CSV table of C-alpha atoms and ligand atoms in Angstrom, one decimal:
chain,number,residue,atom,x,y,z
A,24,UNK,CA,11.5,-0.6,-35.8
A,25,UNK,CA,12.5,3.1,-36.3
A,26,UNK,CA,12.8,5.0,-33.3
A,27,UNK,CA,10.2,8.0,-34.2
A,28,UNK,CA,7.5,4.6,-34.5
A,29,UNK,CA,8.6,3.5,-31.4
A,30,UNK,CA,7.7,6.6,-29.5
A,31,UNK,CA,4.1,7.1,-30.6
A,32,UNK,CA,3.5,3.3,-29.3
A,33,UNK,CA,4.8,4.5,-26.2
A,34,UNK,CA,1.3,5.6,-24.0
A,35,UNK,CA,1.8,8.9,-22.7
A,36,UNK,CA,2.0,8.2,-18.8
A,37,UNK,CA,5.4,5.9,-19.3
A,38,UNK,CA,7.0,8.2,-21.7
A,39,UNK,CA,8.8,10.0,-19.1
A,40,UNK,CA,9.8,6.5,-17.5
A,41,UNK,CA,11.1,5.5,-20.7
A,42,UNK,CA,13.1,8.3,-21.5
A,43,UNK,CA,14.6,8.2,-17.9
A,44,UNK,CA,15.3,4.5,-18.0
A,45,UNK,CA,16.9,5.1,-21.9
A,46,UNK,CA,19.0,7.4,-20.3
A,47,UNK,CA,20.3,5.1,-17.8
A,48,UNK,CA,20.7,2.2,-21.0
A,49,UNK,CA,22.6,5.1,-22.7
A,50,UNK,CA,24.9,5.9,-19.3
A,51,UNK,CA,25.2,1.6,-19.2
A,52,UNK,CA,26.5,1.6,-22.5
A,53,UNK,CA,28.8,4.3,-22.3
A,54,UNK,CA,30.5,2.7,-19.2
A,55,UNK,CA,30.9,-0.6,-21.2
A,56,UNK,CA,32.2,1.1,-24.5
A,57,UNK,CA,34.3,3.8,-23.2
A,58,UNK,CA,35.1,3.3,-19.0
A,59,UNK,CA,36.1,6.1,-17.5
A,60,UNK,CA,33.7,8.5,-19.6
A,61,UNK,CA,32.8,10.4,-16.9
A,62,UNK,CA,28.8,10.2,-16.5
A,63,UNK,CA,26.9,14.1,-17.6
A,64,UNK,CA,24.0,15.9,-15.8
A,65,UNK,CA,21.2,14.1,-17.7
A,66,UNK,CA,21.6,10.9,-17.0
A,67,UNK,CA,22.4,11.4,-13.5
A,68,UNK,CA,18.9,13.0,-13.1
A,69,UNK,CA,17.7,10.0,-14.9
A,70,UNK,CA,19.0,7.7,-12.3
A,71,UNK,CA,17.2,9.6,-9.8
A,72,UNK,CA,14.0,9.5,-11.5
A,73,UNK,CA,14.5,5.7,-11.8
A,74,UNK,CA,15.5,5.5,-8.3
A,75,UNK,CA,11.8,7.0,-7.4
A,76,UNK,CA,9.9,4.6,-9.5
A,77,UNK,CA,12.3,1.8,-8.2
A,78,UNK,CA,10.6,2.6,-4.7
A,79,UNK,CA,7.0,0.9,-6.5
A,80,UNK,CA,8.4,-1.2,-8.6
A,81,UNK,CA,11.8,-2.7,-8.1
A,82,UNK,CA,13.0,-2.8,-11.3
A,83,UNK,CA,16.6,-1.8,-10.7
A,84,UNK,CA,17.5,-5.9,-11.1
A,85,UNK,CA,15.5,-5.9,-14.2
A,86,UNK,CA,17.2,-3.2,-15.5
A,87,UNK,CA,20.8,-4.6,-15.3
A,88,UNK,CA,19.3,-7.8,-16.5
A,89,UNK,CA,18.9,-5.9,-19.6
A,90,UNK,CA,22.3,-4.3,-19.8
A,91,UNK,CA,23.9,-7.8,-19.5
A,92,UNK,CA,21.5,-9.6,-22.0
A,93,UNK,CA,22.5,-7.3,-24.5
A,94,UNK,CA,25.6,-7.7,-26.8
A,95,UNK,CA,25.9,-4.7,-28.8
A,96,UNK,CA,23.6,-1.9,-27.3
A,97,UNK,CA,20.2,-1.3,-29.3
A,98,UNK,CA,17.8,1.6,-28.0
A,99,UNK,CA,15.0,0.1,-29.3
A,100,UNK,CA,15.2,-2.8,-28.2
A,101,UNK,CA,15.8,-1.6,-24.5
A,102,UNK,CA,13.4,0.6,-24.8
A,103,UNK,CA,10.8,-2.2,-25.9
A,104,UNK,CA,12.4,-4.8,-23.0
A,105,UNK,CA,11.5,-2.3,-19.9
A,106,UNK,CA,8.6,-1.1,-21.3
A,107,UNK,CA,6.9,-4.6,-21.4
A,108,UNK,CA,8.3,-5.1,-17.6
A,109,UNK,CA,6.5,-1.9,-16.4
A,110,UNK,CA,3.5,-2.8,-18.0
A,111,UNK,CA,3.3,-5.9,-16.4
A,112,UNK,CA,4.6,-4.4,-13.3
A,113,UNK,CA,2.1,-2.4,-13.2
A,114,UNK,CA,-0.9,-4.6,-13.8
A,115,UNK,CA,0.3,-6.2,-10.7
A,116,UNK,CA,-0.2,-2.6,-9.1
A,117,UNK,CA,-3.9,-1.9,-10.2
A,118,UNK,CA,-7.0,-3.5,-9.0
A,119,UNK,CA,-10.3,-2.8,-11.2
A,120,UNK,CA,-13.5,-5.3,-10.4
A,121,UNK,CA,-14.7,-6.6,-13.4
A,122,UNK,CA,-17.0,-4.5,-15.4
A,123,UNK,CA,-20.1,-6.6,-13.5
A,124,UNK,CA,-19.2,-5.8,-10.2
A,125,UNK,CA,-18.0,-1.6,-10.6
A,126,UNK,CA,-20.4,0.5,-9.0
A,127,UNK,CA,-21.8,-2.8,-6.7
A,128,UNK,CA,-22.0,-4.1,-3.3
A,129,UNK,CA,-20.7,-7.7,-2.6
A,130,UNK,CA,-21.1,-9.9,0.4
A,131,UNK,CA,-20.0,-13.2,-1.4
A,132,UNK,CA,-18.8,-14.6,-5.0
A,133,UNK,CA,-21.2,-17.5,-6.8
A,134,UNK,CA,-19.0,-19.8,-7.9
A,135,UNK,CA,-19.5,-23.6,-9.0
A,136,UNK,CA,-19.4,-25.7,-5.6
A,137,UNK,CA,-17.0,-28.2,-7.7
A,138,UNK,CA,-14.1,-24.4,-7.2
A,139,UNK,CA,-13.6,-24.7,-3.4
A,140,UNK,CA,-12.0,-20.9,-3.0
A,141,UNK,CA,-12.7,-18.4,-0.4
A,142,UNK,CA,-11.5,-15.2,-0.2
A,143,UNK,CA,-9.8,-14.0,3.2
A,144,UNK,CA,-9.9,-10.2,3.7
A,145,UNK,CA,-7.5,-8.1,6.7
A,146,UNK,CA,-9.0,-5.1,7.8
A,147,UNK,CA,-7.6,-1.6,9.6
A,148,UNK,CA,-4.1,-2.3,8.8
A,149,UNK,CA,-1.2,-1.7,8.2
A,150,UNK,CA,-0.1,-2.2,11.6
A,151,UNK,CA,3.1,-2.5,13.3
A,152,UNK,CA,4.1,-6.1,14.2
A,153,UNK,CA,0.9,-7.7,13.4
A,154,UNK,CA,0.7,-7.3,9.4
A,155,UNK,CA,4.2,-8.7,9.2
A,156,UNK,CA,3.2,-11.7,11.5
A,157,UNK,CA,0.0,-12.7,9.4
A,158,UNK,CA,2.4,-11.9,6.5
A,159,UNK,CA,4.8,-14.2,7.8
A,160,UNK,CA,1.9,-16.7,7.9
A,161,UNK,CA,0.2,-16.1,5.0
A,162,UNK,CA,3.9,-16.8,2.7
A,163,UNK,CA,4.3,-20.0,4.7
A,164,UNK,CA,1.1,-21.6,3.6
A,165,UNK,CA,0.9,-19.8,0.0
A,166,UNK,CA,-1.9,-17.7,0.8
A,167,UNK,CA,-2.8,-14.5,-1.0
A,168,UNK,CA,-5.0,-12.1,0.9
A,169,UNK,CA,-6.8,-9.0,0.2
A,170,UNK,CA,-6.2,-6.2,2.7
A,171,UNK,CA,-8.0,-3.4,3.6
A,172,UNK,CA,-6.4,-0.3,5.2
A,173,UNK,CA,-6.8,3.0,7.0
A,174,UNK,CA,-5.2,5.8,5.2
A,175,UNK,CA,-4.3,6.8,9.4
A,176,UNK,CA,-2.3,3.3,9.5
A,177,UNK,CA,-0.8,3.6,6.7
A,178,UNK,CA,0.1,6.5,7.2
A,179,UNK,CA,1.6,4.7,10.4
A,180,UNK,CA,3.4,2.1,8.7
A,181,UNK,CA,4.4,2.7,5.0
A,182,UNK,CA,7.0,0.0,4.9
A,183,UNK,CA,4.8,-2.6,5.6
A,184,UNK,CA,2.4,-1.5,3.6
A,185,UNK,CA,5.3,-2.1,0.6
A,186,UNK,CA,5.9,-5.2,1.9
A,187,UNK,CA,2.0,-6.5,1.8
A,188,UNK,CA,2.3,-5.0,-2.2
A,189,UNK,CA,5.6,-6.7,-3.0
A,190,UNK,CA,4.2,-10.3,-1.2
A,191,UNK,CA,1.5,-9.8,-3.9
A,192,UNK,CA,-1.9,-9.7,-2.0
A,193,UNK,CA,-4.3,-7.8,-3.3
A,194,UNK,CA,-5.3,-3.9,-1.9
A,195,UNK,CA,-8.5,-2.1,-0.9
A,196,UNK,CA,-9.7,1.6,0.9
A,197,UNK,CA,-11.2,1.9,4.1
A,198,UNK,CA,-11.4,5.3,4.3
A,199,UNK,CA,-9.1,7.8,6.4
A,200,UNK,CA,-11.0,7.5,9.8
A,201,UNK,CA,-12.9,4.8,10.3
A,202,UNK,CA,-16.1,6.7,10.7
A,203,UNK,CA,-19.3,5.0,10.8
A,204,UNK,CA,-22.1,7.7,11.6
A,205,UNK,CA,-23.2,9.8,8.7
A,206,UNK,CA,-21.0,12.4,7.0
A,207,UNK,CA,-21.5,15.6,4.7
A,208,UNK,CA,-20.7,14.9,1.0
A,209,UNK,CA,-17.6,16.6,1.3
A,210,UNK,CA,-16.2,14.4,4.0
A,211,UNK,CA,-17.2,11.4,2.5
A,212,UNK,CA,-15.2,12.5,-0.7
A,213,UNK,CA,-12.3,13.1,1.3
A,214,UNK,CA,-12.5,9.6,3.6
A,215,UNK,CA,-11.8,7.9,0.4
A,216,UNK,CA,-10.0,10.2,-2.0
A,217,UNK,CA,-7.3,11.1,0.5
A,218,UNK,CA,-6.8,7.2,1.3
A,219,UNK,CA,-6.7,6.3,-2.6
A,220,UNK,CA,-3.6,9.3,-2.8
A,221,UNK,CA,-1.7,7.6,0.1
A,222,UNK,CA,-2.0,4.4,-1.2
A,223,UNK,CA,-0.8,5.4,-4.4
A,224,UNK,CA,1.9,7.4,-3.0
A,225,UNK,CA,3.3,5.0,-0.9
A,226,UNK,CA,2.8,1.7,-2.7
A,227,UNK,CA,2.5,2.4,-6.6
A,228,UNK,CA,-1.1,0.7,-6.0
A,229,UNK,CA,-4.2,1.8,-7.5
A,230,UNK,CA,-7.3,0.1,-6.1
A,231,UNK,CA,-11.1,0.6,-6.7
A,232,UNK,CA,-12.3,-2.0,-4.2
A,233,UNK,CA,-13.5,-0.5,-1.0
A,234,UNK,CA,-14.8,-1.2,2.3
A,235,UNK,CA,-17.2,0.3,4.7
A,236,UNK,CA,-16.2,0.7,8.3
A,237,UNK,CA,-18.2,-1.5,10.6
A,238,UNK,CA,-19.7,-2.8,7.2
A,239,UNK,CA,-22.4,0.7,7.0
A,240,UNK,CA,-23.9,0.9,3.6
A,241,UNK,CA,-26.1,3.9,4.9
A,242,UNK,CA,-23.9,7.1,6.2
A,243,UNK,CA,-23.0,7.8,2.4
A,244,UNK,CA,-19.1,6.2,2.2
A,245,UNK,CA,-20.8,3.5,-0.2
A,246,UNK,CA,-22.7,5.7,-1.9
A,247,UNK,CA,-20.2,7.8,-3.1
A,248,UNK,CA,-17.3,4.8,-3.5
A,249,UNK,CA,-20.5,3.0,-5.7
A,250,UNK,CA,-20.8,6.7,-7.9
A,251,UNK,CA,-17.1,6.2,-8.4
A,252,UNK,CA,-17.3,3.0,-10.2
A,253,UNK,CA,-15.9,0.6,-6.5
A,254,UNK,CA,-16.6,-2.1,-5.4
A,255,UNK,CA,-18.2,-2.0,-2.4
A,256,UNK,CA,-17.1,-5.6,-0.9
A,257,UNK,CA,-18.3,-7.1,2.1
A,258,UNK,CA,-18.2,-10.1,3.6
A,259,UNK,CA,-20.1,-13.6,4.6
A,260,UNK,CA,-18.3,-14.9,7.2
A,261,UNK,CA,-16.8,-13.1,10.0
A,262,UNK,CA,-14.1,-14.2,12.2
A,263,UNK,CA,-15.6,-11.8,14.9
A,264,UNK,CA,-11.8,-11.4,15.7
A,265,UNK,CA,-13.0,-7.6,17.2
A,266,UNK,CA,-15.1,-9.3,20.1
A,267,UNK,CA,-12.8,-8.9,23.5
A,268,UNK,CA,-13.7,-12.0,25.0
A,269,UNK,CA,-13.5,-14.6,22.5
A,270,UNK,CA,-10.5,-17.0,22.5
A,271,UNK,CA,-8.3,-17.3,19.5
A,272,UNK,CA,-10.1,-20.9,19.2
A,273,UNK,CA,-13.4,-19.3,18.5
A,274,UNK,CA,-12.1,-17.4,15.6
A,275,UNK,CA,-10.7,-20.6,14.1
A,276,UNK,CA,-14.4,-22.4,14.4
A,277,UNK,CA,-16.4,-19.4,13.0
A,278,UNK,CA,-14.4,-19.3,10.0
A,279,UNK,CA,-14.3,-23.0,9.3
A,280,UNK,CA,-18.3,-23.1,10.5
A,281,UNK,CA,-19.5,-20.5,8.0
A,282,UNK,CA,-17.0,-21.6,5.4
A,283,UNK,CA,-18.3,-22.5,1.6
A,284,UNK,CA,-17.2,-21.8,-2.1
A,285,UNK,CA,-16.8,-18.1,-3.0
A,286,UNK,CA,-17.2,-17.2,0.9
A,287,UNK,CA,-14.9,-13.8,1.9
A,288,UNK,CA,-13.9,-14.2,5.5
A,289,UNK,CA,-13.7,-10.8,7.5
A,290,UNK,CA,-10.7,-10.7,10.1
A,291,UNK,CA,-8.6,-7.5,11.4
A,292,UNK,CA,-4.6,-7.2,11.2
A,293,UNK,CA,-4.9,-3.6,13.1
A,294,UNK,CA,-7.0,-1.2,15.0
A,295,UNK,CA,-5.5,-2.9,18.4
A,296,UNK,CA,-4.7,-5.7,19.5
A,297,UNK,CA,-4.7,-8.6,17.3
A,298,UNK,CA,-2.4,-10.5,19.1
A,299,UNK,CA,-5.3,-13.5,19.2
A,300,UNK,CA,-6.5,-13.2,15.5
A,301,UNK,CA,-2.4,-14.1,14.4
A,302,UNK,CA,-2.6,-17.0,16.8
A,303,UNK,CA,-5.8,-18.1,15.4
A,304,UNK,CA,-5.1,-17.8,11.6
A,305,UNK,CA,-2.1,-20.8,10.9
A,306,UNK,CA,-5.1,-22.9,12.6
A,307,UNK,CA,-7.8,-21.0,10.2
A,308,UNK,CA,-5.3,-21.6,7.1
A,309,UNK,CA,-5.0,-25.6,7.9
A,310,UNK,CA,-8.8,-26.2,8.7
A,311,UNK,CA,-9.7,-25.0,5.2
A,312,UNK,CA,-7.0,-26.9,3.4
A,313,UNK,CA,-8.0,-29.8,5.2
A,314,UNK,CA,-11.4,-29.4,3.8
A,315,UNK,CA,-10.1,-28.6,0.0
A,316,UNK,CA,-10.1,-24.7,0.1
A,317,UNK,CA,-7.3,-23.1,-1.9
A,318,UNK,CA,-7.3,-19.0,-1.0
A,319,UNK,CA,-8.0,-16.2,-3.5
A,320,UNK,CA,-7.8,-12.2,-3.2
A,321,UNK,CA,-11.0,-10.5,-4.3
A,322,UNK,CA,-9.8,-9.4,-7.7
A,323,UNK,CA,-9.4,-13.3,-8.3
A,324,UNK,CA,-12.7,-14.2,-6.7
A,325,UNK,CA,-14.7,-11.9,-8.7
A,326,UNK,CA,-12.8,-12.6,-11.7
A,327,UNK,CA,-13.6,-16.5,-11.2
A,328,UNK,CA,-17.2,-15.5,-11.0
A,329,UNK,CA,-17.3,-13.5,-14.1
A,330,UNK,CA,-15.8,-15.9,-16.3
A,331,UNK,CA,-17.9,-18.7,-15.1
A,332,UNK,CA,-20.7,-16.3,-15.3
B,409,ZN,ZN1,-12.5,-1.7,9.8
């Protein structure tokens, strides 16, 4: 494949990334073929540039992978090798509902009772010490979540927020403040819009599945998400993990209580103290195995529903 053919394939948005990362091929191949040459402006810059989209996507391994598969060094080929990783890297970065389900509210997926999944969803997060404990939990029992955060936490805690991304659990908004009483159109916009930025800033992550604070549908948060094609996902089962006098036990037997196929379970990783709702969950997690349940993020959940549709 000719080089100028190769270009026009490449979509607009990665042509930038390519020619950075081509530029770090080139600098590769130059330090194999001729050591010592010493290393020019450009791709210096373009090792920066990498660096930054590194932070998202951790394709610095990849990359090298690529220099040492190669015998003989062939831009094209490069070129085609890292492209196909960023694509897929970032499909794992982008969560669309299903045509069906944009512009929608959702308190629970129908799906066949014979497909026992539920769907557990973390909300107010990311939060210090917490996140990384249900994280902790979730990896030991092979459990992918779906996690809602505060644009305020996150701003908080961007590292964990990376971590949640890299441990592959799926990502949704719940606004900047956490407001529940009614709101101008203006500030509505900006709850969600100035989330969806920090997300993508921080994590690489764009997400159009969003949750209402305290689960209002009527100050105009949903409204507006549902006018800009989200999903507006609630929930079926609650943990009630926010009541101050319930023990860690009760948690446990609310979930497993209100538990059935295509149930999402609500539970809370930040916004205080959740000290009991990270001793509750390794119980939560082995009640529902016991009774057959294998664990889905919402993307999956709604995906499962479509195609069964
Ligand atoms: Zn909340």
């Amino acid at each position: 494949m000719s080089g100028n053919h190769l270009f026009q394939r490449l979509r607009k948005k990665w042509r930038f990334v390519a020619i950075a990362l081509a530029g770090v091929a080139i600098s590769f191949a130059i330090g194999t073929f001729l050591p010592g040459l010493p290393i020019n402006e450009n791709p210096a810059n373009a090792v920066a540039q990498v660096q930054n989209v590194n932070k998202f996507l951790t394709i610095n391994p990849l990359v090298n992978q690529v220099g040492e598969n190669q015998t003989g060094f062939n831009l094209d080929r490069t070129i085609e090798q890292l492209l196909t990783i960023l694509e897929s890297k970032e499909k794992r970065l982008t969560f669309v509902p299903p045509e069906p389900f944009q512009g929608k509210t959702i308190f629970e997926a129908s799906v066949n009772d014979s497909e026992k999944v539920i769907a557990l969803t973390v909300d107010d997060g990311p939060w210090p010490e917490t996140t990384e404990q249900m994280l902790d939990i979730f990896k030991q029992n092979d459990v992918k979540a779906t996690f809602f955060w505060i644009g305020k936490s996150l701003e908080n805690s961007p590292e964990i927020a990376r971590r949640v991304v890299a441990e592959g659990h799926a990502i949704g908004n719940h606004t900047w403040h956490h407001w529940y009483d009614s709101m101008d159109a203006a500030t509505v916009a900006n709850e969600i819009d100035r989330t969806a930025k920090l997300i993508y800033e921080t994590t690489g992550v764009k997400t159009t599945y969003f949750r209402p604070p305290g689960g209002v549908l009527n100050n105009g948060l949903a409204k507006y998400a549902k006018e800009q094609n989200y999903s507006v996902v609630m929930w079926s089962v609650t943990s009630a993990d926010t009541d101050p006098r319930a023990q860690p036990e009760a948690f446990v037997e609310n979930v497993l209580k209100g538990a059935k196929p295509g149930a999402i379970v609500l539970m809370h990783d930040g916004g205080g103290d959740r000290s009991r709702t990270v001793k509750a969950l390794p119980e939560m997690i082995a009640g529902l195995k016991k009774e057959g349940y294998r664990f889905v993020t919402i993307p999956q959940l709604l995906e499962m529903q479509e195609q069964q549709g």
